[in-house]
Amino acid sequence: MTNWWRRGRTGLLTLRGQAIEHILFVMLIATLGVVGFGVYGYEVFREREIDLRHATLGKYYHDQLARFEYTWMDGAARLKSQLEFARILEEQNSLRWHKLTAFLNAQRIFVDFPTLLVVDRGGEILFRYGAIAHTFAPDDLQGNDWYFDADLGELYRVLHEPLWLGAEGQGILVLFKPLDNAALKALVIPDVALLASWRERIVARSHEEYPDSLADDPRRVVESDGQRLVQARVTWSGDDKQRPMLLAFRESKDLLPFTEFVYWLLGAGLFITLLLWLALGRWLTFTVRRLESLDSALDAYTEQEPPAKVEAHLRAARERPDEISVVANAITQLAHAVDAREREQAVYLETLALLEEAVLELNCDGQILRASPGWNKLVHSDDVVGRNLSEFIHADDAEVLKGQCGLMRSGEKQNLLFRVRLTEERPGQQAWIECRFVGFRNEKGEMAYIRGVLRDITQSYLHEKQISHMALHDALTELPNRVLLEDRIKVALRMASRTGDRVCVCFIDIDHFKNVNDTLGHKAGDRLLVAFAERLRSELRAGDTLARWGGDEFVLLLPGMQAEADIREVTHKLCSVIEQPILLDGAEMRITFSLGAAIYPDDSDSGEVLFSQADRAMFHAKEQGRNQACFFGDMSSKGIGRKELYIQNRLASAINAGEIQAWFQPIVCARTGACVSVEVLARWQDGGLGWIPPTTFIPMAENIGLIRELGQQVWLASLDKLVQCRGASWNMRFSVNVSKRQLFIPSFTEQALEEVQRRGLQPGDITWEVTESLALLDVEHSAERLHELKAAGFRIAIDDFGTGYSSLSQLHEIHADDLKIDISFVRRIGEPTGLSLVQAIVHIANALGMRTVAEGVEDARAAEILRELGVDYLQGYHFARPMPGTVFMEWLDSLPAPAPPR
C-alpha cells in the first residue's frame, strides 16, 4: 500500500513526502538566509557608523588641538610684548625683579602661565616665577616643548619667546602652560570624555569615572562600565618626538537595538515562509498526484501488465498539456514498443535456434547469463546458465579467456576476437571455437555485461593449420623452409644483439647427390634426404633450426652460442655423425657433405649477408675437395676483405634496380677480318667504387643467388640490341653467357625460344656460351639441357676451354658448335709450350667438328700465329674492346659493309 509519506512495500520516501521535505527545507533556508543577510547588513551598517563617528571625532579634536596650541602661543607673544613695553627688564638695578613679580601678579599672569623663567643668552636663569620654578635647572630647558613633573604628576607645555633685557642683550622668556583637567574640560563637548596621556600615563582627564586602563586599549570601540565607546586618538602637534596624546571617547548608541532588529527579521522570515507555502502548496499537491500516476504506470509496466492497464494509470498525468503529459505519452509508446520488441525477439530466438552459431551473454566474471540453443549443441549440455564459461574451455586456454576478458574490463579493448578449445569429451576429439565478444558499459563507464557469438571452427582450423604448416615447412622432409628460416634468424639476431651471444648460419650441401638419383632413382634420393635430415636433427639442440634450402642443400641455424669454439665443436660433431652409414632400402650408404659457416657478429650483423657468406664458404669447401666444413672467417684471412663484402651488398641493390649494363665485343673471322659475331658481356659501374670487374661481381652474384636475375637482364638487353642490328642490316650472331642456375631452370629453353620469337629472331642467331666446368664436369646435369637448346636451334659454345679437367669422351657427348680457347693459352702463344697447347686444342676441335674461337688476342703477331694454326675466329683488344650499346653501333657504322654470317 501507499500513503502520502512513505511507500508501503519498500519503505522509501514517496514523491509527495519528498516535495514536503523540500518545501520545508527551502522555507527554512529562506528564513535563515533573510536573518543571516539582515544580521550581516546590520553589522556592516553599524561598523560604517562607528567608522564615521571615529573619523569625525578625530578630525574635530585634531582641529581643536591646533586652535588650543595657537591660543597658548598667542598668549605667550602678548606677555612678551607687555614686558618689553613696560621696560622693567632694561633697568640695571636689583629692584627690577621685584617690579617684575609685582607686574606679573597685577596682570594675573599666573592664570594663564603659572610658571615662567627668564634666561639670558648664556643659558643662566635670571628670574623664576611660580610654584615649581625653583625646581628647574638650566639643562632642563634645552629645546624641549613639553615638561613633565614626575613628583607632581603634571605635564606642562613649554613656550620659548625671545625677550630684550636691555644692557644684557637678548634673553629668552620661558613659559609653562599646564595640561590639566581644567584644560581638558575646556575642550569637552557633549557626550564626549577626554583623557590626556604622556608616555602611556594619564596626566589629565575631563571625567573622573573613566579609568586609566582605557589608555592601554587602542581599539576604535572599547568597553567601560557596560558602555560601548568610540575612541579617537589625536597626537599633540609639534616638532618634539615626545608629545602628549589626546584620547577622546564618545558613547556609541545604535539607532535600532540588535534584539529588536532580530525580532523584525524573524517576523519577515515567517511571513516569507507563509507566502511560499500558500503559493506552492496547492500546485505541488496537484503535480505530485500526476507524478504518482506516472509511478503507478511504471510499476504496472515492470510487473509486465498489458499496455491498456498501463494507459489507465496515466489518465491523471495527462490532465494538463505539459512535460508530465509528454512523459506519460512516452511511457505509453515505450510500453507498446517493448511489447512489440519482445514479440519480435521471441521470433528471432526461434530463428537463432536453427543456426549453428551460439549466442552468449556473460557478466564480467564470465558467468553465463543467457545462452542460445546453439551453445547447448556445442557443449552437449542443457545445464549451462549460471555456470562459468571457463568450465567449458580447455584448461590450457583458460588463461587466454581470462586475459581477453581482463582487457575488455580495463577498457583497452571494446571488441574481442580469439580462438579457444573446448574441453575434450573423449580423448582425441578436440573442438575449436571462434569467439567474438562485445562489451556493454553502464552510465558510470563500468563494464556491465558481455555479449558474443561463438561458432565451431574445428574443420577450418585444422585446414588453416595444415596450410600454415605447408607454407612454412618443406613437404618432403617436414623441415622449416626459407620463409620460416628467415623469420627465425631475424629473431635470433635480435636476441643476440641484447645478450651478446653468437649466431651461426651453416650451408650444407650433400656431395655427389645426383649420383644417387641417377643410380637408385629420385624416390630413393628423396628417402636419402629424409634420412639425412633426421640424422642431423637428432643431434641438434631444441633451439636450433635445420631448414631445407632446396634440392640437396640445407641450412643450419645455431643461435645462442657463447663462443666460436662451441660452434666449431658442433660442426665437428655433425661431420662425425654423418660419417656413420645410412641405411637406405636395406643397404648401407655412406655420404659426405660440404659445410660453409658464417658467424654473427664476427662476419656480419645482417641475416642476408650471413646467408651469402655461408654459401660462399660452402662453395669454398667444395673447391677444397668436399667432405669438410669451412668457416667464412677462415676465408677472410686468405684475402676476402671488407671491400668485397661492400661490393656484394651493393651488387644486390644494383641487380634489383636494373643497373647491370650489357656491353658488346666483336668476334672477327680469322681469314677475312669481318665481324661475324658479338659476345655480350655484363658490366657494372658502382656510384662509389666506379667500374667493378666481372671477375669480381659475377661470382658474387652466383654466391648470393642473383646470377639468374643478372643473366636475365643481360639476355634481354642482348636481344634488343640484336633487333637493332638486324634493322641496320648487320647479320652477326650474338654470344650470351649462361650460368649454372640459369641453365638448370626447367623452363629455360622454352622461355629463351619465347623471347627470341617475340622479337622476330631465329634461335640460330644466338650462341649460348657455357664454361668447360659446367658443360663437361657436370655433364650428367647439363647434357640434357644443352641437347634441348641444340634441338631448339640455338648454337652452343664451350667457354674457357683448357682450364678444366674434362675428358675427350665428355667433350664428344656435348655436341657443341664452337670451342673457345682460354685467354691464358693465347697469352702464351709466343712460347713453345703455349703454341703446342693451342695447336692441340685446334686439332681436337677439328676432329670433333667444332670451330675454334681464340680469346684475348691483343696484338697482330698473336693474330697471325693463330691464323696459321687454323683458328677460325679471333676476339680481343687487337680488334675491338668491349663497348656499350651506343658506341658499338657507331663502331659498326664505321665498318665498310655488313659481313654475312658464317
Short mmCIF file of C-alpha atoms in Angstrom, two decimals, residues 185-479:
data_model
loop_
_atom_site.label_atom_id
_atom_site.label_comp_id
_atom_site.label_asym_id
_atom_site.label_seq_id
_atom_site.Cartn_x
_atom_site.Cartn_y
_atom_site.Cartn_z
CA LYS A 185 37.25 70.34 30.32
CA ALA A 186 37.61 73.40 28.16
CA LEU A 187 37.79 71.07 25.15
CA VAL A 188 34.88 68.81 26.14
CA ILE A 189 31.72 68.69 24.05
CA PRO A 190 28.51 66.84 24.98
CA ASP A 191 28.67 63.01 25.15
CA VAL A 192 32.49 63.17 24.91
CA ALA A 193 35.09 62.39 27.59
CA LEU A 194 38.76 63.29 27.23
CA LEU A 195 41.96 61.84 28.64
CA ALA A 196 45.48 63.20 28.19
CA SER A 197 48.26 60.61 28.01
CA TRP A 198 52.01 61.18 28.37
CA ARG A 199 54.17 58.20 27.74
CA GLU A 200 51.20 55.83 28.33
CA ARG A 201 50.34 57.58 31.58
CA ILE A 202 47.16 59.54 32.18
CA VAL A 203 48.08 63.09 33.23
CA ALA A 204 44.66 64.75 32.89
CA ARG A 205 41.01 63.84 32.45
CA SER A 206 37.73 65.60 31.81
CA HIS A 207 35.65 62.99 33.65
CA GLU A 208 36.78 61.10 36.72
CA GLU A 209 34.72 57.97 36.03
CA TYR A 210 36.88 56.85 33.07
CA PRO A 211 39.67 54.54 34.26
CA ASP A 212 43.34 54.79 33.27
CA SER A 213 43.17 51.32 31.65
CA LEU A 214 41.49 52.86 28.62
CA ALA A 215 44.87 54.27 27.60
CA ASP A 216 46.14 50.70 27.03
CA ASP A 217 43.35 49.74 24.59
CA PRO A 218 43.99 51.17 21.10
CA ARG A 219 40.79 49.78 19.52
CA ARG A 220 38.26 52.07 17.92
CA VAL A 221 35.48 50.70 20.14
CA VAL A 222 36.15 49.99 23.83
CA GLU A 223 34.01 48.88 26.75
CA SER A 224 33.80 50.79 30.04
CA ASP A 225 31.24 50.07 32.75
CA GLY A 226 28.98 48.33 30.23
CA GLN A 227 29.15 51.20 27.77
CA ARG A 228 30.44 50.95 24.21
CA LEU A 229 32.68 53.93 23.49
CA VAL A 230 34.06 55.09 20.17
CA GLN A 231 37.71 56.05 20.71
CA ALA A 232 39.78 58.57 18.72
CA ARG A 233 43.45 59.18 19.48
CA VAL A 234 45.00 62.51 18.44
CA THR A 235 48.68 63.39 18.99
CA TRP A 236 49.51 66.95 20.02
CA SER A 237 51.04 68.99 17.22
CA GLY A 238 54.69 69.99 17.40
CA ASP A 239 58.22 69.00 16.48
CA ASP A 240 59.09 67.12 19.64
CA LYS A 241 59.43 63.35 19.39
CA GLN A 242 57.77 63.08 22.78
CA ARG A 243 54.31 64.64 22.59
CA PRO A 244 51.18 64.01 24.63
CA MET A 245 48.21 62.17 23.13
CA LEU A 246 44.59 63.19 23.50
CA LEU A 247 42.16 60.28 23.94
CA ALA A 248 38.57 61.19 23.03
CA PHE A 249 35.74 58.83 23.97
CA ARG A 250 32.17 59.11 22.73
CA GLU A 251 29.33 56.82 23.68
CA SER A 252 28.18 54.60 20.74
CA LYS A 253 24.39 54.41 20.65
CA ASP A 254 22.66 52.20 17.99
CA LEU A 255 19.75 53.65 16.07
CA LEU A 256 17.92 50.33 16.47
CA PRO A 257 18.76 47.83 19.22
CA PHE A 258 20.02 44.49 17.93
CA THR A 259 17.41 42.35 19.73
CA GLU A 260 14.59 44.45 18.31
CA PHE A 261 16.18 44.17 14.87
CA VAL A 262 16.31 40.37 15.18
CA TYR A 263 12.61 40.24 16.09
CA TRP A 264 11.75 42.17 12.94
CA LEU A 265 13.90 39.80 10.87
CA LEU A 266 12.25 36.70 12.28
CA GLY A 267 8.85 38.17 11.56
CA ALA A 268 9.85 38.86 7.94
CA GLY A 269 11.18 35.34 7.56
CA LEU A 270 8.00 33.77 8.84
CA PHE A 271 5.93 35.93 6.52
CA ILE A 272 8.00 34.83 3.51
CA THR A 273 7.67 31.21 4.59
CA LEU A 274 3.91 31.55 4.78
CA LEU A 275 3.75 33.07 1.32
CA LEU A 276 5.86 30.23 -0.11
CA TRP A 277 3.64 27.65 1.47
CA LEU A 278 0.41 29.22 0.23
CA ALA A 279 1.81 29.81 -3.27
CA LEU A 280 3.34 26.35 -3.84
CA GLY A 281 1.30 24.01 -1.68
CA ARG A 282 -1.74 23.52 -3.93
CA TRP A 283 0.30 23.38 -7.11
CA LEU A 284 2.68 20.84 -5.61
CA THR A 285 -0.21 18.68 -4.41
CA PHE A 286 -1.70 18.54 -7.89
CA THR A 287 1.68 17.99 -9.57
CA VAL A 288 2.65 15.24 -7.13
CA ARG A 289 -0.65 13.44 -7.79
CA ARG A 290 0.13 13.47 -11.51
CA LEU A 291 3.67 12.24 -10.92
CA GLU A 292 2.34 9.49 -8.68
CA SER A 293 0.21 8.34 -11.59
CA LEU A 294 3.42 8.04 -13.64
CA ASP A 295 4.91 5.96 -10.83
CA SER A 296 1.88 3.69 -10.73
CA ALA A 297 2.09 3.24 -14.50
CA LEU A 298 5.76 2.30 -14.31
CA ASP A 299 5.01 -0.19 -11.53
CA ALA A 300 2.40 -1.78 -13.76
CA TYR A 301 4.89 -1.80 -16.63
CA THR A 302 7.58 -3.53 -14.56
CA GLU A 303 5.02 -6.13 -13.47
CA GLN A 304 4.50 -6.83 -17.21
CA GLU A 305 0.86 -5.81 -17.23
CA PRO A 306 -0.78 -5.21 -20.64
CA PRO A 307 -0.27 -1.77 -22.26
CA ALA A 308 -4.01 -0.99 -21.76
CA LYS A 309 -3.67 -1.16 -17.95
CA VAL A 310 -0.56 0.97 -18.10
CA GLU A 311 -2.53 3.63 -20.00
CA ALA A 312 -5.29 3.59 -17.36
CA HIS A 313 -2.77 4.62 -14.69
CA LEU A 314 -1.66 7.58 -16.82
CA ARG A 315 -5.01 9.40 -17.00
CA ALA A 316 -4.20 11.83 -14.17
CA ALA A 317 -0.81 12.60 -15.70
CA ARG A 318 -2.48 13.70 -18.95
CA GLU A 319 -4.86 16.26 -17.35
CA ARG A 320 -2.66 19.17 -18.44
CA PRO A 321 -0.62 19.53 -21.65
CA ASP A 322 2.84 19.95 -20.15
CA GLU A 323 6.05 17.98 -19.66
CA ILE A 324 4.36 15.42 -17.43
CA SER A 325 1.83 14.60 -20.13
CA VAL A 326 4.73 14.29 -22.60
CA VAL A 327 6.37 11.75 -20.27
CA ALA A 328 3.06 9.90 -19.96
CA ASN A 329 2.77 9.65 -23.74
CA ALA A 330 6.41 8.47 -23.93
CA ILE A 331 5.68 5.74 -21.37
CA THR A 332 2.73 4.61 -23.42
CA GLN A 333 4.82 4.48 -26.59
CA LEU A 334 7.59 2.66 -24.71
CA ALA A 335 5.18 0.05 -23.41
CA HIS A 336 3.83 -0.63 -26.91
CA ALA A 337 7.38 -0.64 -28.42
CA VAL A 338 8.74 -3.03 -25.80
CA ASP A 339 5.76 -5.31 -26.23
CA ALA A 340 6.37 -5.40 -29.99
CA ARG A 341 10.10 -5.88 -29.48
CA GLU A 342 9.58 -8.79 -27.11
CA ARG A 343 7.35 -10.50 -29.64
CA GLU A 344 9.96 -9.85 -32.35
CA GLN A 345 12.77 -11.07 -30.10
CA ALA A 346 10.90 -14.26 -29.44
CA VAL A 347 10.74 -14.82 -33.19
CA TYR A 348 14.49 -14.07 -33.51
CA LEU A 349 15.34 -16.55 -30.78
CA GLU A 350 13.33 -19.23 -32.50
CA THR A 351 15.22 -18.47 -35.74
CA LEU A 352 18.58 -18.36 -33.94
CA ALA A 353 17.99 -21.81 -32.59
CA LEU A 354 18.11 -23.09 -36.17
CA LEU A 355 21.68 -21.79 -36.69
CA GLU A 356 24.91 -23.47 -35.66
CA GLU A 357 26.32 -20.33 -34.02
CA ALA A 358 25.85 -19.86 -30.31
CA VAL A 359 24.93 -16.56 -28.66
CA LEU A 360 26.03 -15.95 -25.05
CA GLU A 361 25.55 -13.17 -22.57
CA LEU A 362 28.09 -13.10 -19.73
CA ASN A 363 28.72 -10.98 -16.69
CA CYS A 364 32.14 -9.50 -16.01
CA ASP A 365 33.27 -12.66 -14.18
CA GLY A 366 32.47 -14.91 -17.14
CA GLN A 367 29.26 -16.35 -15.68
CA ILE A 368 26.70 -17.28 -18.36
CA LEU A 369 23.54 -15.19 -18.00
CA ARG A 370 21.79 -16.26 -21.19
CA ALA A 371 22.59 -18.83 -23.88
CA SER A 372 21.04 -19.75 -27.20
CA PRO A 373 20.27 -23.37 -28.06
CA GLY A 374 23.35 -23.38 -30.29
CA TRP A 375 25.59 -23.30 -27.22
CA ASN A 376 23.84 -26.33 -25.78
CA LYS A 377 24.65 -28.16 -29.01
CA LEU A 378 28.31 -27.10 -28.93
CA VAL A 379 28.94 -28.26 -25.37
CA HIS A 380 26.39 -31.10 -25.43
CA SER A 381 24.78 -29.88 -22.24
CA ASP A 382 21.45 -28.30 -21.27
CA ASP A 383 22.65 -27.05 -17.87
CA VAL A 384 24.70 -24.01 -18.92
CA VAL A 385 23.02 -20.88 -17.47
CA GLY A 386 24.65 -19.83 -14.21
CA ARG A 387 27.89 -21.71 -14.89
CA ASN A 388 31.17 -20.04 -15.75
CA LEU A 389 32.33 -20.09 -19.36
CA SER A 390 35.79 -21.30 -18.28
CA GLU A 391 34.22 -24.64 -17.23
CA PHE A 392 33.68 -25.44 -20.91
CA ILE A 393 37.12 -24.21 -22.12
CA HIS A 394 40.22 -26.35 -22.30
CA ALA A 395 42.49 -25.89 -19.28
CA ASP A 396 45.41 -24.72 -21.47
CA ASP A 397 43.24 -21.95 -22.97
CA ALA A 398 41.63 -20.77 -19.72
CA GLU A 399 44.32 -18.12 -19.26
CA VAL A 400 43.67 -16.83 -22.79
CA LEU A 401 39.98 -16.38 -21.96
CA LYS A 402 40.82 -14.72 -18.64
CA GLY A 403 43.33 -12.36 -20.24
CA GLN A 404 40.95 -11.32 -23.03
CA CYS A 405 38.14 -10.58 -20.56
CA GLY A 406 40.61 -8.59 -18.46
CA LEU A 407 41.48 -6.42 -21.47
CA MET A 408 37.82 -5.69 -22.01
CA ARG A 409 37.18 -4.85 -18.35
CA SER A 410 40.15 -2.46 -18.25
CA GLY A 411 38.88 -0.62 -21.33
CA GLU A 412 41.89 -1.48 -23.53
CA LYS A 413 39.61 -3.30 -25.98
CA GLN A 414 35.95 -2.84 -26.85
CA ASN A 415 35.71 -5.91 -29.08
CA LEU A 416 37.33 -9.33 -28.73
CA LEU A 417 38.14 -11.95 -31.35
CA PHE A 418 40.03 -15.05 -30.30
CA ARG A 419 40.05 -18.83 -30.61
CA VAL A 420 39.98 -21.39 -27.83
CA ARG A 421 39.46 -25.11 -27.43
CA LEU A 422 36.52 -26.73 -25.73
CA THR A 423 37.07 -29.43 -23.14
CA GLU A 424 37.55 -32.87 -24.65
CA GLU A 425 34.54 -35.11 -24.39
CA ARG A 426 36.62 -38.08 -25.39
CA PRO A 427 40.42 -38.31 -25.80
CA GLY A 428 41.45 -37.23 -29.27
CA GLN A 429 38.24 -35.32 -30.01
CA GLN A 430 39.26 -31.68 -29.78
CA ALA A 431 36.82 -28.92 -30.82
CA TRP A 432 37.90 -25.33 -31.58
CA ILE A 433 35.55 -22.35 -31.37
CA GLU A 434 35.92 -18.75 -32.54
CA CYS A 435 34.65 -16.17 -30.06
CA ARG A 436 33.51 -12.65 -30.93
CA PHE A 437 32.56 -10.59 -27.88
CA VAL A 438 31.35 -7.02 -27.43
CA GLY A 439 31.32 -5.29 -24.03
CA PHE A 440 28.47 -3.10 -22.83
CA ARG A 441 29.10 -0.46 -20.16
CA ASN A 442 26.79 1.28 -17.74
CA GLU A 443 26.42 5.02 -17.27
CA LYS A 444 29.45 5.08 -14.96
CA GLY A 445 31.66 3.66 -17.69
CA GLU A 446 32.00 0.32 -15.88
CA MET A 447 31.62 -2.97 -17.72
CA ALA A 448 28.05 -4.20 -17.20
CA TYR A 449 27.91 -7.37 -19.31
CA ILE A 450 29.48 -9.07 -22.34
CA ARG A 451 27.62 -10.45 -25.31
CA GLY A 452 29.08 -12.52 -28.10
CA VAL A 453 28.75 -15.07 -30.88
CA LEU A 454 30.64 -18.38 -30.83
CA ARG A 455 30.92 -20.87 -33.68
CA ASP A 456 32.59 -24.19 -34.28
CA ILE A 457 35.72 -23.75 -36.45
CA THR A 458 37.31 -27.14 -35.88
CA GLN A 459 37.47 -28.11 -39.53
CA SER A 460 38.59 -24.72 -40.80
CA TYR A 461 41.18 -24.52 -38.00
CA LEU A 462 42.67 -27.86 -38.98
CA HIS A 463 42.77 -26.78 -42.62
CA GLU A 464 44.44 -23.47 -41.72
CA LYS A 465 46.93 -25.27 -39.52
CA GLN A 466 47.78 -27.64 -42.32
CA ILE A 467 48.12 -24.79 -44.84
CA SER A 468 50.25 -22.78 -42.44
CA HIS A 469 52.49 -25.77 -41.85
CA MET A 470 52.81 -26.36 -45.57
CA ALA A 471 53.66 -22.69 -46.15
CA LEU A 472 56.47 -22.77 -43.60
CA HIS A 473 57.83 -26.33 -43.97
CA ASP A 474 59.31 -28.47 -46.67
CA ALA A 475 56.83 -31.04 -47.95
CA LEU A 476 59.40 -33.86 -48.18
CA THR A 477 61.48 -33.54 -45.01
CA GLU A 478 58.98 -31.59 -42.83
CA LEU A 479 61.86 -29.22 -42.09
#
